[in-house]
Short mmCIF file of C-alpha atoms (C1' of nucleotides) in Angstrom, two decimals:
data_model
loop_
_atom_site.label_atom_id
_atom_site.label_comp_id
_atom_site.label_asym_id
_atom_site.label_seq_id
_atom_site.Cartn_x
_atom_site.Cartn_y
_atom_site.Cartn_z
CA MET A 221 9.39 1.37 32.55
CA THR A 222 8.20 -1.46 34.76
CA ALA A 223 5.05 -2.38 32.91
CA ARG A 224 2.67 -3.84 35.43
CA PRO A 225 0.59 -6.70 34.10
CA LEU A 226 -2.65 -5.91 32.30
CA ARG A 227 -5.89 -6.25 34.16
CA ALA A 228 -7.72 -9.46 33.30
CA ASP A 229 -10.47 -7.82 31.26
CA ALA A 230 -7.96 -5.70 29.40
CA ARG A 231 -5.92 -8.74 28.45
CA ARG A 232 -9.06 -10.48 27.22
CA ASN A 233 -10.09 -7.50 25.15
CA ARG A 234 -6.65 -7.07 23.68
CA GLU A 235 -6.67 -10.68 22.63
CA ALA A 236 -10.17 -10.43 21.21
CA LEU A 237 -9.09 -7.43 19.15
CA LEU A 238 -6.12 -9.29 17.77
CA VAL A 239 -8.30 -12.23 16.86
CA ALA A 240 -10.85 -10.00 15.16
CA ALA A 241 -8.15 -8.07 13.35
CA ARG A 242 -6.43 -11.22 12.27
CA GLU A 243 -9.67 -12.54 10.86
CA ALA A 244 -10.26 -9.37 8.96
CA PHE A 245 -6.72 -8.72 7.74
CA LEU A 246 -5.59 -12.23 6.99
CA ALA A 247 -8.91 -12.92 5.31
CA GLY A 248 -7.82 -10.41 2.74
CA ASP A 249 -9.61 -7.27 3.76
CA ALA A 250 -6.53 -5.19 4.34
CA ASP A 251 -8.60 -2.07 4.72
CA ALA A 252 -11.16 -3.28 7.20
CA HIS A 253 -12.48 -0.39 9.28
CA VAL A 254 -11.47 0.00 12.90
CA GLU A 255 -15.12 0.32 13.88
CA GLU A 256 -15.84 -3.05 12.34
CA ILE A 257 -12.90 -4.76 14.00
CA ALA A 258 -13.87 -3.32 17.37
CA ARG A 259 -17.45 -4.47 16.88
CA ARG A 260 -16.34 -7.99 16.01
CA ALA A 261 -14.19 -8.05 19.11
CA GLY A 262 -17.17 -6.89 21.16
CA VAL A 263 -15.58 -3.63 22.31
CA ALA A 264 -15.76 0.04 21.38
CA VAL A 265 -13.22 1.92 19.29
CA GLY A 266 -11.96 3.66 22.39
CA THR A 267 -10.83 0.31 23.70
CA LEU A 268 -9.13 -0.52 20.47
CA TYR A 269 -7.15 2.68 20.69
CA ARG A 270 -6.29 2.03 24.32
CA HIS A 271 -4.43 -1.07 23.19
CA PHE A 272 -3.07 0.02 19.84
CA GLU A 273 -1.61 3.40 19.08
CA THR A 274 -3.06 3.48 15.57
CA ARG A 275 -4.85 1.27 13.14
CA GLU A 276 -1.54 0.50 11.54
CA ALA A 277 -0.05 -0.59 14.86
CA LEU A 278 -2.76 -3.20 15.16
CA LEU A 279 -2.15 -4.28 11.59
CA GLU A 280 1.50 -4.62 12.37
CA GLU A 281 0.96 -6.73 15.45
CA VAL A 282 -1.18 -9.13 13.45
CA TYR A 283 1.39 -9.40 10.68
CA ARG A 284 4.25 -9.60 13.13
CA ARG A 285 2.70 -12.56 14.88
CA ARG A 286 2.16 -14.29 11.58
CA ALA A 287 5.73 -13.58 10.57
CA ASP A 288 6.95 -15.00 13.85
CA GLU A 289 5.18 -18.23 13.17
CA LEU A 290 6.89 -18.50 9.82
CA CYS A 291 10.24 -17.47 11.23
CA ALA A 292 10.29 -20.56 13.39
CA ALA A 293 10.62 -22.68 10.29
CA PRO A 294 14.27 -22.05 9.29
CA ALA A 295 15.79 -23.45 12.47
CA GLU A 296 13.64 -26.49 12.16
CA LEU A 297 14.44 -26.96 8.46
CA LEU A 298 18.16 -26.64 9.11
CA GLY A 299 17.88 -29.52 11.53
CA ARG A 300 16.48 -31.78 8.87
CA HIS A 301 18.11 -30.70 5.63
CA ALA A 302 21.30 -29.43 4.08
CA PRO A 303 21.47 -25.63 4.23
CA ASP A 304 20.71 -25.04 0.58
CA GLU A 305 17.79 -27.41 0.63
CA ALA A 306 16.51 -25.78 3.79
CA LEU A 307 16.76 -22.40 2.09
CA ARG A 308 14.88 -23.67 -0.92
CA ARG A 309 12.13 -25.13 1.19
CA PHE A 310 11.72 -21.98 3.18
CA LEU A 311 11.45 -19.82 0.09
CA LEU A 312 8.80 -22.11 -1.31
CA LEU A 313 7.03 -22.24 2.04
CA LEU A 314 6.63 -18.48 1.98
CA VAL A 315 5.41 -18.44 -1.58
CA GLU A 316 2.96 -21.23 -0.97
CA HIS A 317 1.58 -19.56 2.11
CA ALA A 318 1.06 -16.45 0.05
CA ALA A 319 -0.63 -18.47 -2.64
CA GLU A 320 -3.13 -20.06 -0.35
CA SER A 321 -4.10 -17.00 1.59
CA LYS A 322 -4.63 -13.63 0.06
CA GLY A 323 -4.20 -12.21 3.51
CA MET A 324 -0.80 -13.74 3.91
CA ALA A 325 0.23 -12.36 0.56
CA VAL A 326 -0.80 -8.91 1.62
CA ALA A 327 1.00 -9.46 4.90
CA LEU A 328 4.22 -10.47 3.24
CA GLU A 329 3.99 -7.71 0.76
CA THR A 330 3.30 -5.14 3.41
CA ILE A 331 6.01 -6.30 5.73
CA MET A 332 8.54 -6.37 2.98
CA ALA A 333 7.62 -3.42 0.89
CA ARG A 334 6.43 -0.65 3.13
CA ASP A 335 8.66 2.16 4.06
CA SER A 336 6.98 2.77 7.37
CA PRO A 337 9.28 2.11 10.30
CA THR A 338 6.28 0.37 11.81
CA PHE A 339 7.01 -2.80 9.96
CA GLY A 340 10.70 -2.65 10.56
CA ASP A 341 10.49 -5.16 13.34
CA ALA A 342 8.67 -7.85 11.39
CA ARG A 343 10.87 -7.18 8.40
CA THR A 344 13.99 -7.55 10.47
CA ARG A 345 12.90 -10.86 11.95
CA MET A 346 12.04 -12.19 8.55
CA ALA A 347 15.34 -11.00 7.13
CA GLU A 348 17.17 -12.60 10.03
CA ALA A 349 15.42 -15.88 9.42
CA LEU A 350 16.66 -15.75 5.86
CA ASP A 351 20.12 -14.73 6.95
CA LEU A 352 20.27 -17.78 9.15
CA LEU A 353 19.67 -19.97 6.15
CA LEU A 354 21.96 -18.03 3.85
CA GLU A 355 24.80 -18.12 6.34
CA ALA A 356 24.47 -21.82 6.91
CA GLY A 357 24.65 -22.29 3.15
CA VAL A 358 27.67 -20.03 2.83
CA ALA A 359 29.41 -21.96 5.62
CA ALA A 360 28.66 -25.18 3.77
CA GLY A 361 29.98 -23.65 0.59
CA THR A 362 26.79 -24.18 -1.35
CA VAL A 363 25.29 -20.71 -1.28
CA ARG A 364 26.79 -17.47 -2.44
CA GLY A 365 27.58 -14.89 0.17
CA ASP A 366 26.86 -11.59 -1.51
CA VAL A 367 23.12 -11.34 -1.04
CA SER A 368 21.50 -10.30 2.21
CA GLY A 369 18.31 -11.72 3.67
CA ARG A 370 16.83 -8.28 3.36
CA THR A 371 17.40 -8.10 -0.36
CA LEU A 372 16.08 -11.57 -0.86
CA LEU A 373 13.06 -10.63 1.16
CA ARG A 374 12.30 -7.82 -1.24
CA ALA A 375 12.40 -10.04 -4.24
CA LEU A 376 10.07 -12.44 -2.49
CA GLY A 377 7.81 -9.60 -1.54
CA GLY A 378 7.43 -8.77 -5.17
CA ILE A 379 6.72 -12.33 -6.13
CA CYS A 380 4.17 -12.57 -3.36
CA SER A 381 2.44 -9.33 -4.19
CA MET A 382 0.16 -11.55 -6.13
CA HIS A 383 -3.38 -11.63 -7.15
CA PRO A 384 -4.79 -15.06 -7.51
CA THR A 385 -4.89 -15.32 -11.23
CA ASP A 386 -5.15 -18.89 -12.42
CA GLY A 387 -1.78 -20.50 -12.54
CA TRP A 388 -0.16 -17.88 -10.39
CA THR A 389 1.20 -20.38 -7.95
CA ASP A 390 3.05 -22.26 -10.67
CA GLU A 391 4.76 -19.18 -11.93
CA ALA A 392 5.58 -17.95 -8.47
CA VAL A 393 7.14 -21.27 -7.60
CA ARG A 394 9.07 -21.29 -10.86
CA ILE A 395 10.54 -17.84 -10.44
CA THR A 396 11.38 -18.61 -6.84
CA GLU A 397 13.28 -21.66 -8.01
CA ILE A 398 15.15 -19.49 -10.49
CA LEU A 399 16.07 -17.16 -7.70
CA PHE A 400 17.14 -20.06 -5.56
CA ASP A 401 19.30 -21.52 -8.30
CA GLY A 402 20.94 -18.16 -8.67
CA LEU A 403 21.75 -18.14 -5.00
CA CYS A 404 23.50 -21.47 -5.20
CA VAL A 405 27.20 -21.53 -5.86
CA ALA A 406 27.84 -22.64 -9.42
CA GLY A 407 28.50 -26.31 -9.86
CA VAL A 408 27.38 -27.21 -6.38
CA ALA A 409 23.70 -26.55 -6.99
CA ARG A 410 21.54 -29.43 -5.96
CA GLY A 411 19.52 -31.22 -8.58
CA ALA A 412 16.64 -32.04 -6.24
CA ALA A 413 13.30 -31.19 -7.76
CA GLY A 414 14.10 -32.49 -11.19
CA ARG A 415 13.53 -29.18 -12.77
CA PRO A 416 14.60 -29.48 -16.37
CA ARG A 417 15.78 -26.23 -17.82
CA SER A 418 13.28 -25.96 -20.58
CA GLY A 419 14.70 -24.54 -23.73
CA GLY A 420 11.85 -22.88 -25.48
CA MET B 771 -18.89 7.56 -28.05
CA THR B 772 -17.49 10.19 -30.41
CA ALA B 773 -15.42 12.18 -27.97
CA ARG B 774 -15.26 15.72 -29.26
CA PRO B 775 -11.92 17.44 -28.65
CA LEU B 776 -11.41 19.24 -25.36
CA ARG B 777 -11.75 22.97 -25.25
CA ALA B 778 -8.36 24.74 -25.29
CA ASP B 779 -8.47 25.84 -21.66
CA ALA B 780 -9.57 22.41 -20.55
CA ARG B 781 -6.69 20.78 -22.34
CA ARG B 782 -4.27 23.22 -20.77
CA ASN B 783 -5.62 22.58 -17.30
CA ARG B 784 -5.52 18.88 -17.77
CA GLU B 785 -1.91 19.07 -18.79
CA ALA B 786 -1.04 21.38 -15.90
CA LEU B 787 -2.61 18.93 -13.50
CA LEU B 788 -0.58 16.06 -14.89
CA VAL B 789 2.60 18.08 -14.62
CA ALA B 790 1.84 19.06 -11.04
CA ALA B 791 0.89 15.53 -10.13
CA ARG B 792 3.97 14.14 -11.77
CA GLU B 793 6.14 16.51 -9.82
CA ALA B 794 4.48 15.48 -6.59
CA PHE B 795 4.23 11.76 -7.17
CA LEU B 796 7.50 11.10 -8.95
CA ALA B 797 9.29 13.26 -6.44
CA GLY B 798 8.39 10.67 -3.89
CA ASP B 799 5.38 12.09 -2.17
CA ALA B 800 3.01 9.33 -3.11
CA ASP B 801 0.33 10.69 -0.82
CA ALA B 802 0.34 14.28 -1.90
CA HIS B 803 -3.08 15.85 -1.30
CA VAL B 804 -5.39 16.62 -4.16
CA GLU B 805 -5.83 20.16 -2.87
CA GLU B 806 -2.09 20.69 -3.09
CA ILE B 807 -1.82 19.26 -6.60
CA ALA B 808 -4.69 21.43 -7.81
CA ARG B 809 -3.13 24.49 -6.23
CA ARG B 810 0.20 23.81 -7.93
CA ALA B 811 -1.58 23.44 -11.24
CA GLY B 812 -3.36 26.72 -10.63
CA VAL B 813 -6.85 25.28 -10.64
CA ALA B 814 -9.47 24.30 -8.07
CA VAL B 815 -10.16 20.77 -6.89
CA GLY B 816 -13.38 20.74 -8.85
CA THR B 817 -11.37 21.04 -12.02
CA LEU B 818 -9.13 18.23 -10.98
CA TYR B 819 -12.17 16.04 -10.52
CA ARG B 820 -13.59 17.11 -13.85
CA HIS B 821 -10.58 15.55 -15.52
CA PHE B 822 -9.87 12.63 -13.26
CA GLU B 823 -12.49 10.36 -11.74
CA THR B 824 -10.58 9.97 -8.50
CA ARG B 825 -7.26 10.79 -6.97
CA GLU B 826 -6.09 7.32 -7.86
CA ALA B 827 -7.04 7.81 -11.51
CA LEU B 828 -4.72 10.79 -11.66
CA LEU B 829 -2.00 8.78 -9.97
CA GLU B 830 -2.46 6.08 -12.52
CA GLU B 831 -2.22 8.40 -15.48
CA VAL B 832 1.06 9.78 -14.20
CA TYR B 833 2.50 6.34 -13.64
CA ARG B 834 1.14 5.04 -16.90
CA ARG B 835 2.88 7.79 -18.84
CA ARG B 836 6.12 7.07 -17.05
CA ALA B 837 5.72 3.38 -17.78
CA ASP B 838 5.11 4.16 -21.45
CA GLU B 839 8.39 6.02 -21.62
CA LEU B 840 10.23 3.03 -20.23
CA CYS B 841 8.31 0.64 -22.43
CA ALA B 842 9.82 2.22 -25.48
CA ALA B 843 13.23 0.93 -24.48
CA PRO B 844 12.90 -2.79 -25.32
CA ALA B 845 12.34 -2.31 -29.01
CA GLU B 846 15.27 0.02 -29.18
CA LEU B 847 17.51 -2.33 -27.18
CA LEU B 848 16.58 -5.25 -29.38
CA GLY B 849 17.81 -3.30 -32.36
CA ARG B 850 21.24 -2.91 -30.85
CA HIS B 851 21.86 -6.07 -28.86
CA ALA B 852 21.28 -9.80 -28.76
CA PRO B 853 17.96 -10.62 -27.12
CA ASP B 854 19.41 -11.86 -23.84
CA GLU B 855 21.66 -8.86 -23.54
CA ALA B 856 18.74 -6.59 -24.36
CA LEU B 857 16.72 -8.27 -21.63
CA ARG B 858 19.51 -7.87 -19.15
CA ARG B 859 19.91 -4.22 -19.95
CA PHE B 860 16.23 -3.54 -19.66
CA LEU B 861 16.01 -5.19 -16.26
CA LEU B 862 18.92 -3.18 -15.03
CA LEU B 863 17.48 -0.05 -16.57
CA LEU B 864 14.33 -0.45 -14.50
CA VAL B 865 16.24 -1.11 -11.33
CA GLU B 866 18.51 1.84 -11.88
CA HIS B 867 15.62 4.14 -12.56
CA ALA B 868 14.11 3.00 -9.32
CA ALA B 869 17.37 3.58 -7.53
CA GLU B 870 17.77 7.13 -8.66
CA SER B 871 14.24 8.25 -8.11
CA LYS B 872 12.23 7.32 -5.08
CA GLY B 873 9.19 8.28 -7.05
CA MET B 874 9.92 5.85 -9.80
CA ALA B 875 10.39 3.10 -7.26
CA VAL B 876 7.02 3.86 -5.82
CA ALA B 877 5.61 3.96 -9.32
CA LEU B 878 7.03 0.58 -10.25
CA GLU B 879 5.97 -0.90 -6.99
CA THR B 880 2.49 0.49 -7.29
CA ILE B 881 2.02 -0.55 -10.87
CA MET B 882 3.23 -4.01 -10.22
CA ALA B 883 1.90 -4.74 -6.78
CA ARG B 884 -1.50 -3.20 -6.43
CA ASP B 885 -4.56 -5.24 -6.87
CA SER B 886 -6.65 -2.36 -8.09
CA PRO B 887 -7.83 -2.86 -11.64
CA THR B 888 -6.86 0.73 -12.08
CA PHE B 889 -3.26 -0.16 -12.69
CA GLY B 890 -4.03 -3.07 -14.94
CA ASP B 891 -3.30 -1.07 -18.03
CA ALA B 892 0.15 0.12 -17.03
CA ARG B 893 0.95 -3.31 -15.71
CA THR B 894 -0.06 -4.92 -18.96
CA ARG B 895 2.06 -2.60 -21.07
CA MET B 896 5.03 -3.21 -18.89
CA ALA B 897 4.49 -6.96 -18.98
CA GLU B 898 4.21 -6.82 -22.74
CA ALA B 899 7.46 -4.93 -23.01
CA LEU B 900 9.10 -7.71 -21.04
CA ASP B 901 7.35 -10.36 -23.11
CA LEU B 902 8.82 -8.82 -26.23
CA LEU B 903 12.30 -9.30 -24.83
CA LEU B 904 11.62 -12.75 -23.45
CA GLU B 905 10.16 -13.97 -26.70
CA ALA B 906 13.06 -12.67 -28.73
CA GLY B 907 15.37 -14.51 -26.38
CA VAL B 908 13.36 -17.71 -26.59
CA ALA B 909 13.43 -17.50 -30.38
CA ALA B 910 17.18 -17.08 -30.25
CA GLY B 911 17.42 -20.05 -27.92
CA THR B 912 19.15 -18.11 -25.17
CA VAL B 913 16.25 -17.51 -22.79
CA ARG B 914 13.94 -20.00 -21.16
CA GLY B 915 10.34 -19.96 -22.18
CA ASP B 916 8.45 -20.77 -19.02
CA VAL B 917 8.34 -17.41 -17.34
CA SER B 918 5.92 -14.69 -18.33
CA GLY B 919 6.64 -10.99 -18.40
CA ARG B 920 4.02 -10.55 -15.76
CA THR B 921 5.73 -12.85 -13.33
CA LEU B 922 9.07 -11.28 -13.96
CA LEU B 923 7.47 -7.91 -13.40
CA ARG B 924 6.40 -8.97 -9.94
CA ALA B 925 9.80 -10.04 -8.92
CA LEU B 926 11.17 -6.73 -10.15
CA GLY B 927 8.45 -4.92 -8.30
CA GLY B 928 9.67 -6.51 -5.12
CA ILE B 929 13.23 -5.62 -5.78
CA CYS B 930 12.24 -2.09 -6.58
CA SER B 931 10.05 -1.62 -3.55
CA MET B 932 13.10 -0.17 -2.09
CA HIS B 933 14.03 2.41 0.40
CA PRO B 934 17.24 4.12 -0.23
CA THR B 935 19.38 2.42 2.32
CA ASP B 936 23.06 2.76 1.62
CA GLY B 937 24.21 0.15 -0.80
CA TRP B 938 20.73 -0.71 -1.92
CA THR B 939 21.53 -0.20 -5.56
CA ASP B 940 24.37 -2.70 -5.46
CA GLU B 941 22.24 -5.38 -3.96
CA ALA B 942 19.35 -4.68 -6.26
CA VAL B 943 21.59 -4.92 -9.27
CA ARG B 944 23.11 -8.12 -7.97
CA ILE B 945 19.81 -9.87 -7.35
CA THR B 946 18.58 -8.69 -10.70
CA GLU B 947 21.61 -10.28 -12.32
CA ILE B 948 20.82 -13.48 -10.47
CA LEU B 949 17.33 -13.38 -11.81
CA PHE B 950 18.61 -12.70 -15.27
CA ASP B 951 21.06 -15.56 -15.14
CA GLY B 952 18.26 -17.83 -14.08
CA LEU B 953 16.28 -16.76 -17.11
CA CYS B 954 19.08 -17.72 -19.45
CA VAL B 955 19.11 -21.19 -20.90
CA ALA B 956 21.78 -23.34 -19.27
CA GLY B 957 25.12 -23.35 -20.98
CA VAL B 958 24.23 -20.45 -23.20
CA ALA B 959 24.30 -17.88 -20.46
CA ARG B 960 26.47 -14.92 -21.18
CA GLY B 961 29.64 -14.87 -19.20
CA ALA B 962 29.31 -11.32 -17.88
CA ALA B 963 29.17 -11.95 -14.16
CA GLY B 964 31.40 -14.97 -14.46
CA ARG B 965 28.87 -17.30 -12.96
CA PRO B 966 28.48 -20.37 -15.16
CA ARG B 967 25.21 -22.17 -14.66
CA SER B 968 25.05 -25.66 -13.27
CA GLY B 969 23.16 -28.18 -15.36
CA GLY B 970 19.97 -28.85 -13.47
"C1'" DA C 772 -17.23 -8.72 52.92
"C1'" DG C 773 -16.57 -3.85 51.93
"C1'" DC C 774 -13.90 0.10 50.33
"C1'" DA C 775 -10.69 3.10 47.54
"C1'" DC C 776 -9.10 3.91 43.36
"C1'" DA C 777 -6.41 3.24 39.35
"C1'" DA C 778 -7.09 0.83 35.19
"C1'" DG C 779 -10.16 0.20 31.76
"C1'" DC C 780 -14.25 1.15 28.82
"C1'" DG C 781 -17.92 3.40 25.79
"C1'" DG C 782 -19.25 6.16 22.22
"C1'" DA C 783 -20.37 10.84 20.89
"C1'" DG C 784 -17.46 14.21 19.01
"C1'" DT C 785 -13.34 16.23 16.41
"C1'" DC C 786 -10.50 16.45 12.52
"C1'" DG C 787 -8.72 15.88 8.03
"C1'" DG C 788 -8.88 14.63 3.41
"C1'" DA C 789 -11.34 12.82 -0.71
"C1'" DC C 790 -15.11 14.02 -3.35
"C1'" DT C 791 -19.66 16.87 -5.02
"C1'" DC C 792 -22.70 20.40 -6.98
"C1'" DA C 793 -25.04 24.81 -7.73
"C1'" DG C 794 -23.96 28.79 -9.79
"C1'" DG C 795 -20.82 31.94 -12.21
"C1'" DT C 796 -17.38 32.21 -16.35
"C1'" DT C 797 -15.53 31.60 -20.99
"C1'" DA C 798 -14.26 29.36 -25.38
"C1'" DT C 799 -16.30 28.57 -29.79
"C1'" DG C 800 -19.34 28.16 -33.91
"C1'" DG C 801 -22.49 30.73 -36.49
"C1'" DC D 365 -21.31 39.71 -30.98
"C1'" DC D 366 -24.69 36.36 -29.40
"C1'" DA D 367 -26.12 31.75 -27.81
"C1'" DT D 368 -24.80 28.05 -25.49
"C1'" DA D 369 -22.49 24.19 -24.00
"C1'" DA D 370 -18.40 23.23 -21.89
"C1'" DC D 371 -15.78 24.57 -18.21
"C1'" DC D 372 -14.36 26.27 -13.63
"C1'" DT D 373 -14.84 27.44 -8.73
"C1'" DG D 374 -14.79 26.48 -3.80
"C1'" DA D 375 -17.82 26.02 0.05
"C1'" DG D 376 -19.95 22.09 1.66
"C1'" DT D 377 -20.79 16.87 2.30
"C1'" DC D 378 -19.27 12.48 3.58
"C1'" DC D 379 -16.68 9.18 5.80
"C1'" DG D 380 -13.22 7.06 8.38
"C1'" DA D 381 -9.35 7.45 11.71
"C1'" DC D 382 -8.61 9.07 16.09
"C1'" DT D 383 -9.72 11.70 20.93
"C1'" DC D 384 -11.71 12.74 25.33
"C1'" DC D 385 -14.00 12.47 29.47
"C1'" DG D 386 -17.48 10.65 32.49
"C1'" DC D 387 -18.85 6.09 33.92
"C1'" DT D 388 -17.65 1.17 35.15
"C1'" DT D 389 -14.99 -2.53 37.10
"C1'" DG D 390 -11.07 -5.40 38.51
"C1'" DT D 391 -7.76 -5.51 42.25
"C1'" DG D 392 -5.35 -5.04 46.58
"C1'" DC D 393 -6.04 -3.87 51.23
"C1'" DT D 394 -8.31 -4.08 55.66
#
DNA sequence: AGCACAAGCGGAGTCGGACTCAGGTTATGG
DNA sequence: CCATAACCTGAGTCCGACTCCGCTTGTGCT
């Protein structure tokens, strides 16, 4: 149980592997070969497997770290905005991140969509981040209380499972706004972004 | 160019392969082995590969056929309901299909999410089916015109990338209703869920 | 500094699953 | 009922994830 600290070289290698993997995965090559990642990190595959159970475990660690970075946002947003606005901004933040980095899109998609228990951790953190926002909104009476962060996450996952067609970002943002509006309690919805409901 | 008709035995084998693959894939085992599928169809792998370029090509054909079945629904729904109601029913139809069959969920997810050009065809048909409904709604003035079938498809894909947790269906239906409400033009939205839209 | 040794590392080798191809089999048109 | 092209088979190839064990090295102790 008592995990003694890693030896210095081991810690360095572990970090190098994560950096290499992050480069490969977040750069969009979700099926980069382990051999290649190990080579980039300057170690052999054996070393990679000493640090990560499987290829997928490495993938998860990379995505989990990325998710953690994003999960810091809600608390900060809540400090600066009303709950519903904070929620809106966070949703758009995720979508925009996905738009600008194919890797992030794959990451979001993977974390949210996959069945594998492996991603449960990242998924849970992400869902909790959303719950934080949703609950604040419910407490303020501006957001409906019958949708869980987890469910919302799935819808976002779908939206983010993108492929950079021209104009994708616009549509993704639009449908995210629709989703957001639906989450707001009727009549209390903010009018912020000046989004005219276009007729047709 | 002029494809002469398949020999009788070849046609039979091809069909048997599709049946076997459908059983495997739609039953939820999205990574069934080719060997197994061939065995179930009573042929050898070589035969499988004579009919389908790759494993993924077979997968696609199965999913494409399934998608075609579902794509027949919109036209029929439009004949019996107002456009917005038809749209709503179709969205819920997809979600419910996904709920009752893990395989269909995987199918929807795969068709909608994957980057591979392989699924472009099925994706396009599905998007067109949605476009049909959206356009009818726009013409009737009840549905907004700034969201494409393709985009909607993605959001649904996310919602459907489910894993049968208890209560999933309820949440999926709920978030789909939210999405639907958002698609309706303000003030004209049907009253079903009792959630009048705020003017934006 | 020097030593003991557990932690760590390298990389050839195993294993499993998608895919191929040479040779036998069979539908089909004449 | 023959010729032949289409078809089928399944052992073998290829390739990528993962393993294993002998060698190397950081670390704690004297």
